[in-house]
Short mmCIF file of C-alpha atoms in Angstrom, two decimals:
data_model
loop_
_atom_site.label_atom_id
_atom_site.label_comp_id
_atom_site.label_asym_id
_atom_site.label_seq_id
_atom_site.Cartn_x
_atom_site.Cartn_y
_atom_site.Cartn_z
CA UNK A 1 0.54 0.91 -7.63
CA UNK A 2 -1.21 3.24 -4.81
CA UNK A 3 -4.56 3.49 -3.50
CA UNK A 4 -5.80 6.71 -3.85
CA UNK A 5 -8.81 8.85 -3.98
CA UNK A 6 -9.24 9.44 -7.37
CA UNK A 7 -11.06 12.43 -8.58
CA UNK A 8 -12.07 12.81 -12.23
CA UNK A 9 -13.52 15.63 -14.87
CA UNK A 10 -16.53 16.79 -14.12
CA UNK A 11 -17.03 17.43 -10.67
CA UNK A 12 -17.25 13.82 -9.52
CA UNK A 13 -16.54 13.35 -6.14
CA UNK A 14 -12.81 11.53 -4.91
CA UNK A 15 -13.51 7.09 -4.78
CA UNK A 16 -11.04 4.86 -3.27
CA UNK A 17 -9.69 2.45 -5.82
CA UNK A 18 -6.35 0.53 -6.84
CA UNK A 19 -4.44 2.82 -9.52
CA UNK A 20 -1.50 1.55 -11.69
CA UNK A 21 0.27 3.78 -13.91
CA UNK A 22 2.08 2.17 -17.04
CA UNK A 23 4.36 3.78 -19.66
CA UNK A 24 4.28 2.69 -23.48
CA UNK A 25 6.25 4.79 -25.68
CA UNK A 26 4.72 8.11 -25.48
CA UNK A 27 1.69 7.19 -23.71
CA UNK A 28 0.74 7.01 -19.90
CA UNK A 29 -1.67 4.28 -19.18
CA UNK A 30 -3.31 4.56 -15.79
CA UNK A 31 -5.54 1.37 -14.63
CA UNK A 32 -8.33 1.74 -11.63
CA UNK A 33 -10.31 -0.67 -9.82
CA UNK A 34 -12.51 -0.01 -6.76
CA UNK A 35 -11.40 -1.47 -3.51
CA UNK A 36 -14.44 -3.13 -2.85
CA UNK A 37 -13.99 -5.67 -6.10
CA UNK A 38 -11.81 -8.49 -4.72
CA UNK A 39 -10.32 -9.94 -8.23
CA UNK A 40 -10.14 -8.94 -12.24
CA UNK A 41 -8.23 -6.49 -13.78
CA UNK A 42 -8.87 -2.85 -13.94
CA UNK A 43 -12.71 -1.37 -14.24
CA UNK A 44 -11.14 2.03 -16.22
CA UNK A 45 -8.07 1.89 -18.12
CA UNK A 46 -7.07 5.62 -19.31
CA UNK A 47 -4.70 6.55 -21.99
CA UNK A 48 -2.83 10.09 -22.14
CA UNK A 49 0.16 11.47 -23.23
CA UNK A 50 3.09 11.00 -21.37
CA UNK A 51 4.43 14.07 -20.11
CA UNK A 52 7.95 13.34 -21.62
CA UNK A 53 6.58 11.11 -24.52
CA UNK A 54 7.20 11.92 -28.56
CA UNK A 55 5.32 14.83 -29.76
CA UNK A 56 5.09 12.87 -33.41
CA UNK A 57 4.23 9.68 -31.56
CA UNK A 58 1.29 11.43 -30.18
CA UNK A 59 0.31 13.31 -32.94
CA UNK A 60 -0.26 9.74 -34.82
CA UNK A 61 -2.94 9.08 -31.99
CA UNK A 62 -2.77 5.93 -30.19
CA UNK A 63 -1.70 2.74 -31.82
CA UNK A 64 -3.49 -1.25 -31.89
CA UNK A 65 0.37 -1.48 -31.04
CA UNK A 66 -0.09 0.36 -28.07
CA UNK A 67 -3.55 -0.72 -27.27
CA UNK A 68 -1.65 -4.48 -27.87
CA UNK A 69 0.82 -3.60 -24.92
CA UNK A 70 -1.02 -2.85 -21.90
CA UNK A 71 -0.80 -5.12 -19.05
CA UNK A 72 -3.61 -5.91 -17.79
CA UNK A 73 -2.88 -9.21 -16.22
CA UNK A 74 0.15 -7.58 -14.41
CA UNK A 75 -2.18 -5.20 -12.96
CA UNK A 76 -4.73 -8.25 -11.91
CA UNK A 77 -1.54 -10.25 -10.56
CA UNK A 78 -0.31 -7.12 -8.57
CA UNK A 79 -3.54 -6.14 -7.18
CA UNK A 80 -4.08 -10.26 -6.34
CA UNK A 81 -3.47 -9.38 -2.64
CA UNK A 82 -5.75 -6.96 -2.07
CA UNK A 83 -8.34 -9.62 -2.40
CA UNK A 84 -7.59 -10.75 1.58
CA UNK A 85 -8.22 -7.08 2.42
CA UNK A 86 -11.32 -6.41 -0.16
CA UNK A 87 -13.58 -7.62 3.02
CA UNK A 88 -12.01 -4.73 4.98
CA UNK A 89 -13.51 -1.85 3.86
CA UNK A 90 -11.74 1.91 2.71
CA UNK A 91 -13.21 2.32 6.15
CA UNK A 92 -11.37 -0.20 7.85
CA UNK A 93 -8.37 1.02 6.53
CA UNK A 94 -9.15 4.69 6.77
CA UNK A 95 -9.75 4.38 10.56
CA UNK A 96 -6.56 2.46 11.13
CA UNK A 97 -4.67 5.31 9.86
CA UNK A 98 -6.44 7.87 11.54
CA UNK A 99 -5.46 5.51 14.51
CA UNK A 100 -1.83 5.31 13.44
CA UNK A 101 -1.48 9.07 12.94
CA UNK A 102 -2.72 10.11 16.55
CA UNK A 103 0.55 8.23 17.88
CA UNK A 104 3.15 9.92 18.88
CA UNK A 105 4.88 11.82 15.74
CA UNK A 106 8.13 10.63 13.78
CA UNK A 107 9.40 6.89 14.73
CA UNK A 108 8.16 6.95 17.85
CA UNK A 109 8.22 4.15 20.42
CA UNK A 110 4.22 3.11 19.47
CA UNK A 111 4.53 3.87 16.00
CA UNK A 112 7.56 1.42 15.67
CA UNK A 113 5.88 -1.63 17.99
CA UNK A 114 2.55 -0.80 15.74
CA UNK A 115 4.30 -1.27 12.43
CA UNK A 116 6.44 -4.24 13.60
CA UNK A 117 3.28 -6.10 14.75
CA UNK A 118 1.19 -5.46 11.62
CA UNK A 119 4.29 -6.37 9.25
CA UNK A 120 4.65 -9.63 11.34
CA UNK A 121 0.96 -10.45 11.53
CA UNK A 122 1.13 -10.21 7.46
CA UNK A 123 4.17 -12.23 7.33
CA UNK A 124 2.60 -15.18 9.43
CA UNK A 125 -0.83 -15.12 7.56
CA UNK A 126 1.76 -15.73 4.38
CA UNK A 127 1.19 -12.93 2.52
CA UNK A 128 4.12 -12.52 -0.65
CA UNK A 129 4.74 -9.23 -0.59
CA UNK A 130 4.00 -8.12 2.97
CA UNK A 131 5.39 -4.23 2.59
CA UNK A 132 3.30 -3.66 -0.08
CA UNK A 133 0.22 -4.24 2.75
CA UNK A 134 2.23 -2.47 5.13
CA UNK A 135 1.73 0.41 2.39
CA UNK A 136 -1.49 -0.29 1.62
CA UNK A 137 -2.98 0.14 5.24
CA UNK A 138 -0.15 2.83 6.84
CA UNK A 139 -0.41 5.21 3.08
CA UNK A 140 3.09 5.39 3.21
CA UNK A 141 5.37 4.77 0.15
CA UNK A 142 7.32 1.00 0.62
CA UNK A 143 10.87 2.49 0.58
CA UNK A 144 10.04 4.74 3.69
CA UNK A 145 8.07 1.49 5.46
CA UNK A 146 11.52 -0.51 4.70
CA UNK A 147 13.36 2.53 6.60
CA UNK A 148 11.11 2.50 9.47
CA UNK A 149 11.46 -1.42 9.78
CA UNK A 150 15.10 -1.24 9.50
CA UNK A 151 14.88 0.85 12.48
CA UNK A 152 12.41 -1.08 14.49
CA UNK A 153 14.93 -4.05 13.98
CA UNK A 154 17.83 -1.43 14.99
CA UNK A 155 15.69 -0.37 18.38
CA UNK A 156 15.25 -3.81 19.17
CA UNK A 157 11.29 -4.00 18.66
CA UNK A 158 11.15 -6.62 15.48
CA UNK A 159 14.13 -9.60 15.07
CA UNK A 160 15.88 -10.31 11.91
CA UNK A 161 15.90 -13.02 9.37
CA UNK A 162 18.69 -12.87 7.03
CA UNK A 163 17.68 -13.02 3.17
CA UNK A 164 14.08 -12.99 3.61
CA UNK A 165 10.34 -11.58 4.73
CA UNK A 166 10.12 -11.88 8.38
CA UNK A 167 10.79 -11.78 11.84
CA UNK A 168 9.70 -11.60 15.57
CA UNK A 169 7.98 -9.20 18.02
CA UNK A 170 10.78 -8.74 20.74
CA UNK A 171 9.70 -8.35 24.35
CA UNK A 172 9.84 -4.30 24.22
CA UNK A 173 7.96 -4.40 21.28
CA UNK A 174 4.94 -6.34 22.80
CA UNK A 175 5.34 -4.77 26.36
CA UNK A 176 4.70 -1.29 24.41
CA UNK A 177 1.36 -2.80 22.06
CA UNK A 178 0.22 -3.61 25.74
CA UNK A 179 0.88 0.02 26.96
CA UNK A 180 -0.95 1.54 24.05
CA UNK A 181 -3.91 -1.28 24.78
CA UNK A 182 -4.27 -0.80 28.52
CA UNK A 183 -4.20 3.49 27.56
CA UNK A 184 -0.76 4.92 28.43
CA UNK A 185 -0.40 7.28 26.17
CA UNK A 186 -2.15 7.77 22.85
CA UNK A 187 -5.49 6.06 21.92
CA UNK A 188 -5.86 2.29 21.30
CA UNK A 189 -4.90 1.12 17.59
CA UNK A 190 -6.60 -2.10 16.40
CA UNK A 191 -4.33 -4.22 13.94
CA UNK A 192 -6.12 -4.69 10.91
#
């Protein structure tokens, strides 16, 4: 699942939404809501063939079978935690990542204490899955977050917990939030 602007046919213009792309047999299901609806499943489901899928299987057209198959709840249950952040608007998180890419480039320092202290905030407020908000406010896919907290735990900016979600701010990590706050160096980024 990403959030994405989503352009369709027809010259309407790009909308932030929730997309979730499914595969059934030949067929590749793709699922949208808009960000600003808090719960449900998806508002559009589409149905197209699967680049790879069976030429015969899509030549027989879509199937009840198929139809039978798609997940909506899993799309509802997956896009459950976006409810917390349906009050923050595509703005919200828009201008946090404008704010996130005007620090320093690569794993910088900021970047690193940023990232620690928003994966830690979401960890505390007891949030399940608390990469996938990570992803969800920095744009970035969850395997490269997961890099870029291993090394914020190997730079000594976020502690470890063995086996789980979780983890502390270290001193360097909060001495460098309060450099960013106070001005030294880039702008000021708000945590969500």
């Amino acid at each position: 699942m990403v959030i994405t602007p989503d352009g369709t046919a027809g010259g309407t213009p790009p909308r932030e939404g929730i997309e979730q792309i499914q595969l059934i047999g030949a067929w590749k299901v793709t699922m949208w809501r808009p960000l600003d609806s808090a719960t449900g499943g998806p508002h559009e489901v589409r149905i197209e063939p699967h680049e790879n899928g069976d030429p015969q299987e899509v030549a027989r057209g879509i199937s009840s079978t198929v139809l039978r198959q798609i997940d909506t709840a899993s799309f509802a249950e997956e896009t459950k935690p976006l409810a917390d952040l349906a009050s923050a608007s595509a703005q919200d998180v828009e201008s946090f990542r404008r704010e996130l890419a005007a620090l320093p480039k690569g794993l910088s320092d900021e970047y690193l204490a940023v990232l620690s202290a928003l994966y830690v905030r979401n960890v505390d407020a007891g949030r399940r899955a608390p990469i996938h908000d990570l992803e969800i406010w920095t744009g970035s896919k969850q395997a490269t977050l997961k890099g870029h907290l291993r090394a914020a735990r190997q730079r000594g900016f976020l502690t470890k917990v063995e086996g789980k979600a979780g983890g502390r701010l270290t001193e360097k990590a909060m001495e460098t939030l309060r450099g960013i706050q106070r001005g030294e160096g880039p702008e000021e980024v708000r945590l969500p």
